[in-house]
């Protein structure tokens, strides 16, 4: 599949870390619109540090990180907020609100960040639940659904504002084989359907290789290798 040539997210010779401590150095990485990128590495290899840098929670110690063509280190707090509004982030455990039902969990970003009326919210939420195969579960509470379903609810919530960049943090970890396959294919489908750039932070090689356009592998504090799945 062809993608737009302008990177949605780009790391250029970036070193990342906390205070004086450097976790990753000399990182060159980019993802374009509609592209699914898999970012792999063992535990503690710095994958989550990359995610924090992409969302502007930490700034590069050296080099640069650009998102939507803007240098992250140069953004004002309000510009950073606006930039984050164009992103979706999915955490490993979903971070769902257990006292809200499925519908209200997905509706939450719309209520928080838009001025849409109830009819519009209902239409958008049901559309996104349909996209992840959970429209019929809209009325259920989080305690009433399986772990695999909860991941899909979190997925629906992450795409409800139609982000241009989605970051998946270990979304595939701990899923049974069937849920794993369904979730992976959903990520691919959403990238194609929404034409968003997607980054999957994972150590699940087989499933990620089936859906990724490009793979980066980090370890020993740097980028070890990168390429298309068939090359690796």
Short mmCIF file of N, CA and C in Angstrom, two decimals, residues 60-178:
data_model
loop_
_atom_site.label_atom_id
_atom_site.label_comp_id
_atom_site.label_asym_id
_atom_site.label_seq_id
_atom_site.Cartn_x
_atom_site.Cartn_y
_atom_site.Cartn_z
N UNK A 60 13.48 15.55 23.63
CA UNK A 60 14.75 14.91 23.25
C UNK A 60 15.93 15.61 23.93
N UNK A 61 16.88 14.80 24.43
CA UNK A 61 18.10 15.37 25.00
C UNK A 61 18.97 15.97 23.89
N UNK A 62 18.93 15.30 22.73
CA UNK A 62 19.55 15.89 21.53
C UNK A 62 18.79 15.38 20.31
N UNK A 63 19.07 15.99 19.14
CA UNK A 63 18.30 15.65 17.95
C UNK A 63 16.92 16.27 18.04
N UNK A 64 16.01 15.82 17.17
CA UNK A 64 14.68 16.42 17.17
C UNK A 64 13.58 15.39 16.97
N UNK A 65 12.38 15.76 17.44
CA UNK A 65 11.18 14.95 17.24
C UNK A 65 10.14 15.88 16.65
N UNK A 66 9.63 15.55 15.47
CA UNK A 66 8.57 16.35 14.88
C UNK A 66 7.30 15.51 14.75
N UNK A 67 6.18 16.12 15.09
CA UNK A 67 4.87 15.50 14.96
C UNK A 67 4.00 16.45 14.15
N UNK A 68 3.37 15.94 13.10
CA UNK A 68 2.56 16.78 12.19
C UNK A 68 3.39 17.98 11.70
N UNK A 69 4.69 17.76 11.50
CA UNK A 69 5.56 18.81 10.98
C UNK A 69 6.01 19.84 11.99
N UNK A 70 5.66 19.64 13.28
CA UNK A 70 6.05 20.62 14.31
C UNK A 70 7.11 20.02 15.23
N UNK A 71 8.10 20.82 15.58
CA UNK A 71 9.13 20.37 16.51
C UNK A 71 8.53 20.33 17.92
N UNK A 72 8.51 19.16 18.53
CA UNK A 72 7.85 18.99 19.83
C UNK A 72 8.46 19.86 20.92
N UNK A 73 9.77 20.09 20.85
CA UNK A 73 10.43 20.86 21.93
C UNK A 73 10.11 22.35 21.84
N UNK A 74 9.56 22.80 20.70
CA UNK A 74 9.29 24.23 20.52
C UNK A 74 7.83 24.61 20.78
N UNK A 75 7.01 23.62 21.14
CA UNK A 75 5.57 23.89 21.30
C UNK A 75 5.25 24.53 22.65
N UNK A 76 4.33 25.48 22.64
CA UNK A 76 3.81 26.04 23.90
C UNK A 76 2.86 25.00 24.51
N UNK A 77 2.52 25.12 25.81
CA UNK A 77 1.59 24.17 26.41
C UNK A 77 0.27 24.05 25.64
N UNK A 78 -0.27 25.15 25.14
CA UNK A 78 -1.54 25.06 24.42
C UNK A 78 -1.37 24.40 23.05
N UNK A 79 -0.22 24.65 22.40
CA UNK A 79 0.06 23.97 21.13
C UNK A 79 0.25 22.46 21.35
N UNK A 80 0.91 22.11 22.46
CA UNK A 80 1.12 20.70 22.80
C UNK A 80 -0.23 20.02 23.04
N UNK A 81 -1.13 20.71 23.73
CA UNK A 81 -2.47 20.17 23.98
C UNK A 81 -3.19 19.92 22.65
N UNK A 82 -3.13 20.90 21.75
CA UNK A 82 -3.78 20.76 20.44
C UNK A 82 -3.18 19.61 19.63
N UNK A 83 -1.86 19.44 19.75
CA UNK A 83 -1.18 18.35 19.04
C UNK A 83 -1.63 17.00 19.59
N UNK A 84 -1.71 16.92 20.92
CA UNK A 84 -2.14 15.65 21.54
C UNK A 84 -3.58 15.31 21.18
N UNK A 85 -4.40 16.33 20.93
CA UNK A 85 -5.79 16.09 20.54
C UNK A 85 -5.88 15.37 19.20
N UNK A 86 -4.81 15.44 18.42
CA UNK A 86 -4.78 14.77 17.11
C UNK A 86 -4.20 13.36 17.22
N UNK A 87 -3.91 12.92 18.45
CA UNK A 87 -3.34 11.58 18.68
C UNK A 87 -4.31 10.72 19.48
N UNK A 88 -4.20 9.43 19.30
CA UNK A 88 -4.89 8.48 20.18
C UNK A 88 -3.84 7.60 20.83
N UNK A 89 -3.98 7.33 22.12
CA UNK A 89 -3.02 6.46 22.80
C UNK A 89 -3.78 5.33 23.49
N UNK A 90 -3.32 4.12 23.26
CA UNK A 90 -3.93 2.95 23.90
C UNK A 90 -2.94 2.29 24.82
N UNK A 91 -3.33 2.14 26.08
CA UNK A 91 -2.45 1.53 27.06
C UNK A 91 -2.73 0.03 27.17
N UNK A 92 -1.73 -0.69 27.67
CA UNK A 92 -1.84 -2.15 27.74
C UNK A 92 -3.10 -2.61 28.47
N UNK A 93 -3.43 -1.95 29.58
CA UNK A 93 -4.58 -2.41 30.37
C UNK A 93 -5.85 -1.62 30.08
N UNK A 94 -5.81 -0.83 29.01
CA UNK A 94 -7.03 -0.17 28.55
C UNK A 94 -7.39 1.11 29.28
N UNK A 95 -7.12 1.16 30.60
CA UNK A 95 -7.43 2.34 31.42
C UNK A 95 -8.88 2.79 31.25
N UNK A 96 -9.78 1.80 31.23
CA UNK A 96 -11.21 2.12 31.09
C UNK A 96 -11.80 2.52 32.43
N UNK A 97 -12.91 3.26 32.39
CA UNK A 97 -13.62 3.66 33.62
C UNK A 97 -14.58 2.53 34.00
N UNK A 98 -14.31 1.88 35.11
CA UNK A 98 -15.11 0.70 35.48
C UNK A 98 -16.53 1.05 35.91
N UNK A 99 -16.75 2.31 36.33
CA UNK A 99 -18.11 2.68 36.78
C UNK A 99 -18.97 3.24 35.64
N UNK A 100 -18.44 3.22 34.41
CA UNK A 100 -19.22 3.63 33.24
C UNK A 100 -19.44 2.42 32.34
N UNK A 101 -20.53 2.42 31.59
CA UNK A 101 -20.73 1.32 30.65
C UNK A 101 -19.88 1.53 29.39
N UNK A 102 -19.95 0.56 28.49
CA UNK A 102 -19.14 0.60 27.27
C UNK A 102 -19.41 1.89 26.48
N UNK A 103 -20.68 2.21 26.28
CA UNK A 103 -21.06 3.40 25.52
C UNK A 103 -20.43 4.66 26.13
N UNK A 104 -20.60 4.84 27.45
CA UNK A 104 -20.10 6.05 28.11
C UNK A 104 -18.58 6.14 28.12
N UNK A 105 -17.90 4.98 28.17
CA UNK A 105 -16.44 4.98 28.07
C UNK A 105 -15.98 5.56 26.74
N UNK A 106 -16.66 5.13 25.66
CA UNK A 106 -16.27 5.58 24.32
C UNK A 106 -16.70 7.04 24.10
N UNK A 107 -17.84 7.42 24.72
CA UNK A 107 -18.35 8.79 24.56
C UNK A 107 -17.52 9.82 25.33
N UNK A 108 -16.77 9.37 26.32
CA UNK A 108 -16.08 10.28 27.24
C UNK A 108 -15.23 11.36 26.53
N UNK A 109 -14.35 10.98 25.56
CA UNK A 109 -13.55 12.04 24.90
C UNK A 109 -14.41 13.05 24.14
N UNK A 110 -15.53 12.60 23.59
CA UNK A 110 -16.42 13.51 22.86
C UNK A 110 -17.06 14.52 23.81
N UNK A 111 -17.48 14.03 24.98
CA UNK A 111 -18.10 14.92 25.98
C UNK A 111 -17.06 15.89 26.54
N UNK A 112 -15.84 15.40 26.68
CA UNK A 112 -14.77 16.19 27.31
C UNK A 112 -14.21 17.26 26.36
N UNK A 113 -14.10 16.92 25.08
CA UNK A 113 -13.33 17.78 24.16
C UNK A 113 -14.12 18.38 23.00
N UNK A 114 -15.40 18.03 22.87
CA UNK A 114 -16.18 18.59 21.76
C UNK A 114 -17.48 19.19 22.30
N UNK A 115 -18.19 19.89 21.43
CA UNK A 115 -19.47 20.48 21.83
C UNK A 115 -20.62 19.80 21.08
N UNK A 116 -20.44 18.53 20.77
CA UNK A 116 -21.47 17.80 20.02
C UNK A 116 -22.69 17.52 20.90
N UNK A 117 -23.86 17.48 20.25
CA UNK A 117 -25.09 17.17 21.01
C UNK A 117 -25.25 15.66 21.18
N UNK A 118 -26.25 15.27 21.99
CA UNK A 118 -26.43 13.84 22.31
C UNK A 118 -26.66 12.98 21.07
N UNK A 119 -27.44 13.49 20.12
CA UNK A 119 -27.71 12.70 18.90
C UNK A 119 -26.42 12.44 18.13
N UNK A 120 -25.58 13.47 18.02
CA UNK A 120 -24.29 13.32 17.31
C UNK A 120 -23.38 12.35 18.06
N UNK A 121 -23.32 12.50 19.38
CA UNK A 121 -22.48 11.62 20.19
C UNK A 121 -22.91 10.17 20.03
N UNK A 122 -24.23 9.93 20.09
CA UNK A 122 -24.76 8.56 19.96
C UNK A 122 -24.36 7.96 18.61
N UNK A 123 -24.51 8.75 17.56
CA UNK A 123 -24.19 8.25 16.22
C UNK A 123 -22.71 7.90 16.08
N UNK A 124 -21.84 8.79 16.58
CA UNK A 124 -20.39 8.57 16.47
C UNK A 124 -19.96 7.36 17.30
N UNK A 125 -20.46 7.28 18.54
CA UNK A 125 -20.07 6.18 19.43
C UNK A 125 -20.51 4.83 18.87
N UNK A 126 -21.74 4.76 18.41
CA UNK A 126 -22.23 3.48 17.85
C UNK A 126 -21.47 3.11 16.58
N UNK A 127 -21.09 4.12 15.80
CA UNK A 127 -20.29 3.88 14.59
C UNK A 127 -18.92 3.28 14.96
N UNK A 128 -18.29 3.83 16.00
CA UNK A 128 -16.97 3.34 16.41
C UNK A 128 -17.07 1.96 17.06
N UNK A 129 -18.14 1.73 17.83
CA UNK A 129 -18.35 0.40 18.42
C UNK A 129 -18.61 -0.63 17.32
N UNK A 130 -19.31 -0.21 16.28
CA UNK A 130 -19.54 -1.07 15.10
C UNK A 130 -18.20 -1.44 14.47
N UNK A 131 -17.30 -0.46 14.38
CA UNK A 131 -15.99 -0.68 13.75
C UNK A 131 -15.16 -1.73 14.49
N UNK A 132 -15.36 -1.84 15.80
CA UNK A 132 -14.60 -2.83 16.58
C UNK A 132 -15.47 -4.05 16.93
N UNK A 133 -16.64 -4.14 16.31
CA UNK A 133 -17.50 -5.31 16.49
C UNK A 133 -18.20 -5.41 17.83
N UNK A 134 -18.46 -4.26 18.46
CA UNK A 134 -19.05 -4.29 19.82
C UNK A 134 -20.31 -3.44 19.96
N UNK A 135 -20.97 -3.13 18.87
CA UNK A 135 -22.18 -2.30 18.95
C UNK A 135 -23.22 -2.91 19.89
N UNK A 136 -23.35 -4.23 19.86
CA UNK A 136 -24.35 -4.90 20.69
C UNK A 136 -24.00 -4.89 22.19
N UNK A 137 -22.75 -4.53 22.51
CA UNK A 137 -22.31 -4.54 23.91
C UNK A 137 -22.34 -3.14 24.53
N UNK A 138 -22.92 -2.17 23.83
CA UNK A 138 -22.87 -0.76 24.27
C UNK A 138 -23.37 -0.55 25.69
N UNK A 139 -24.40 -1.33 26.10
CA UNK A 139 -25.04 -1.13 27.41
C UNK A 139 -24.33 -1.85 28.54
N UNK A 140 -23.36 -2.71 28.23
CA UNK A 140 -22.71 -3.53 29.26
C UNK A 140 -21.68 -2.71 30.04
N UNK A 141 -21.48 -3.11 31.30
CA UNK A 141 -20.43 -2.48 32.11
C UNK A 141 -19.11 -3.23 31.89
N UNK A 142 -18.01 -2.56 32.20
CA UNK A 142 -16.68 -3.13 31.94
C UNK A 142 -16.50 -4.46 32.67
N UNK A 143 -17.10 -4.57 33.87
CA UNK A 143 -16.99 -5.82 34.64
C UNK A 143 -17.73 -6.99 33.97
N UNK A 144 -18.58 -6.67 33.00
CA UNK A 144 -19.40 -7.71 32.36
C UNK A 144 -18.82 -8.20 31.03
N UNK A 145 -17.68 -7.64 30.64
CA UNK A 145 -17.10 -8.05 29.36
C UNK A 145 -15.73 -8.69 29.55
N UNK A 146 -15.29 -9.45 28.55
CA UNK A 146 -14.00 -10.15 28.63
C UNK A 146 -12.83 -9.18 28.43
N UNK A 147 -11.63 -9.67 28.73
CA UNK A 147 -10.42 -8.85 28.55
C UNK A 147 -10.21 -8.44 27.11
N UNK A 148 -10.46 -9.37 26.18
CA UNK A 148 -10.31 -9.06 24.77
C UNK A 148 -11.30 -8.01 24.31
N UNK A 149 -12.54 -8.10 24.84
CA UNK A 149 -13.55 -7.09 24.51
C UNK A 149 -13.17 -5.73 25.09
N UNK A 150 -12.63 -5.74 26.31
CA UNK A 150 -12.21 -4.48 26.94
C UNK A 150 -11.15 -3.77 26.11
N UNK A 151 -10.23 -4.56 25.50
CA UNK A 151 -9.20 -3.95 24.63
C UNK A 151 -9.87 -3.27 23.45
N UNK A 152 -10.93 -3.91 22.92
CA UNK A 152 -11.61 -3.34 21.75
C UNK A 152 -12.41 -2.09 22.12
N UNK A 153 -12.94 -2.05 23.36
CA UNK A 153 -13.61 -0.84 23.84
C UNK A 153 -12.58 0.30 23.92
N UNK A 154 -11.41 -0.02 24.46
CA UNK A 154 -10.34 0.99 24.57
C UNK A 154 -9.93 1.47 23.17
N UNK A 155 -9.94 0.55 22.21
CA UNK A 155 -9.62 0.89 20.83
C UNK A 155 -10.67 1.85 20.25
N UNK A 156 -11.94 1.55 20.50
CA UNK A 156 -13.03 2.42 20.03
C UNK A 156 -12.89 3.82 20.65
N UNK A 157 -12.54 3.86 21.94
CA UNK A 157 -12.39 5.17 22.61
C UNK A 157 -11.20 5.95 22.02
N UNK A 158 -10.13 5.23 21.69
CA UNK A 158 -8.94 5.91 21.15
C UNK A 158 -9.19 6.49 19.76
N UNK A 159 -10.13 5.91 19.00
CA UNK A 159 -10.37 6.40 17.63
C UNK A 159 -11.60 7.30 17.54
N UNK A 160 -12.27 7.56 18.67
CA UNK A 160 -13.55 8.27 18.60
C UNK A 160 -13.39 9.72 18.11
N UNK A 161 -12.23 10.31 18.35
CA UNK A 161 -11.97 11.68 17.85
C UNK A 161 -11.26 11.65 16.49
N UNK A 162 -11.19 10.45 15.89
CA UNK A 162 -10.55 10.26 14.57
C UNK A 162 -9.13 10.84 14.53
N UNK A 163 -8.24 10.30 15.37
CA UNK A 163 -6.87 10.82 15.43
C UNK A 163 -6.09 10.54 14.14
N UNK A 164 -5.06 11.34 13.94
CA UNK A 164 -4.19 11.17 12.77
C UNK A 164 -2.99 10.27 13.10
N UNK A 165 -2.76 10.07 14.39
CA UNK A 165 -1.66 9.21 14.85
C UNK A 165 -2.17 8.41 16.04
N UNK A 166 -2.03 7.08 15.99
CA UNK A 166 -2.43 6.24 17.13
C UNK A 166 -1.22 5.46 17.62
N UNK A 167 -1.01 5.49 18.92
CA UNK A 167 0.10 4.78 19.56
C UNK A 167 -0.48 3.66 20.44
N UNK A 168 -0.07 2.45 20.15
CA UNK A 168 -0.57 1.28 20.89
C UNK A 168 0.54 0.76 21.79
N UNK A 169 0.37 0.86 23.10
CA UNK A 169 1.41 0.41 24.03
C UNK A 169 1.11 -1.01 24.52
N UNK A 170 1.80 -2.00 23.95
CA UNK A 170 1.64 -3.40 24.35
C UNK A 170 0.17 -3.83 24.33
N UNK A 171 -0.57 -3.38 23.34
CA UNK A 171 -2.00 -3.70 23.26
C UNK A 171 -2.23 -5.19 23.07
N UNK A 172 -1.27 -5.88 22.46
CA UNK A 172 -1.45 -7.30 22.14
C UNK A 172 -1.02 -8.22 23.27
N UNK A 173 -0.38 -7.65 24.31
CA UNK A 173 0.16 -8.48 25.39
C UNK A 173 -0.96 -9.16 26.18
N UNK A 174 -0.78 -10.43 26.47
CA UNK A 174 -1.70 -11.15 27.36
C UNK A 174 -3.04 -11.54 26.77
N UNK A 175 -3.22 -11.36 25.46
CA UNK A 175 -4.48 -11.76 24.84
C UNK A 175 -4.42 -13.22 24.41
N UNK A 176 -5.57 -13.90 24.45
CA UNK A 176 -5.61 -15.28 23.93
C UNK A 176 -5.43 -15.22 22.41
N UNK A 177 -5.06 -16.34 21.77
CA UNK A 177 -4.73 -16.30 20.34
C UNK A 177 -5.83 -15.73 19.44
N UNK A 178 -7.10 -16.03 19.75
CA UNK A 178 -8.20 -15.53 18.91
C UNK A 178 -8.34 -14.02 19.07
#
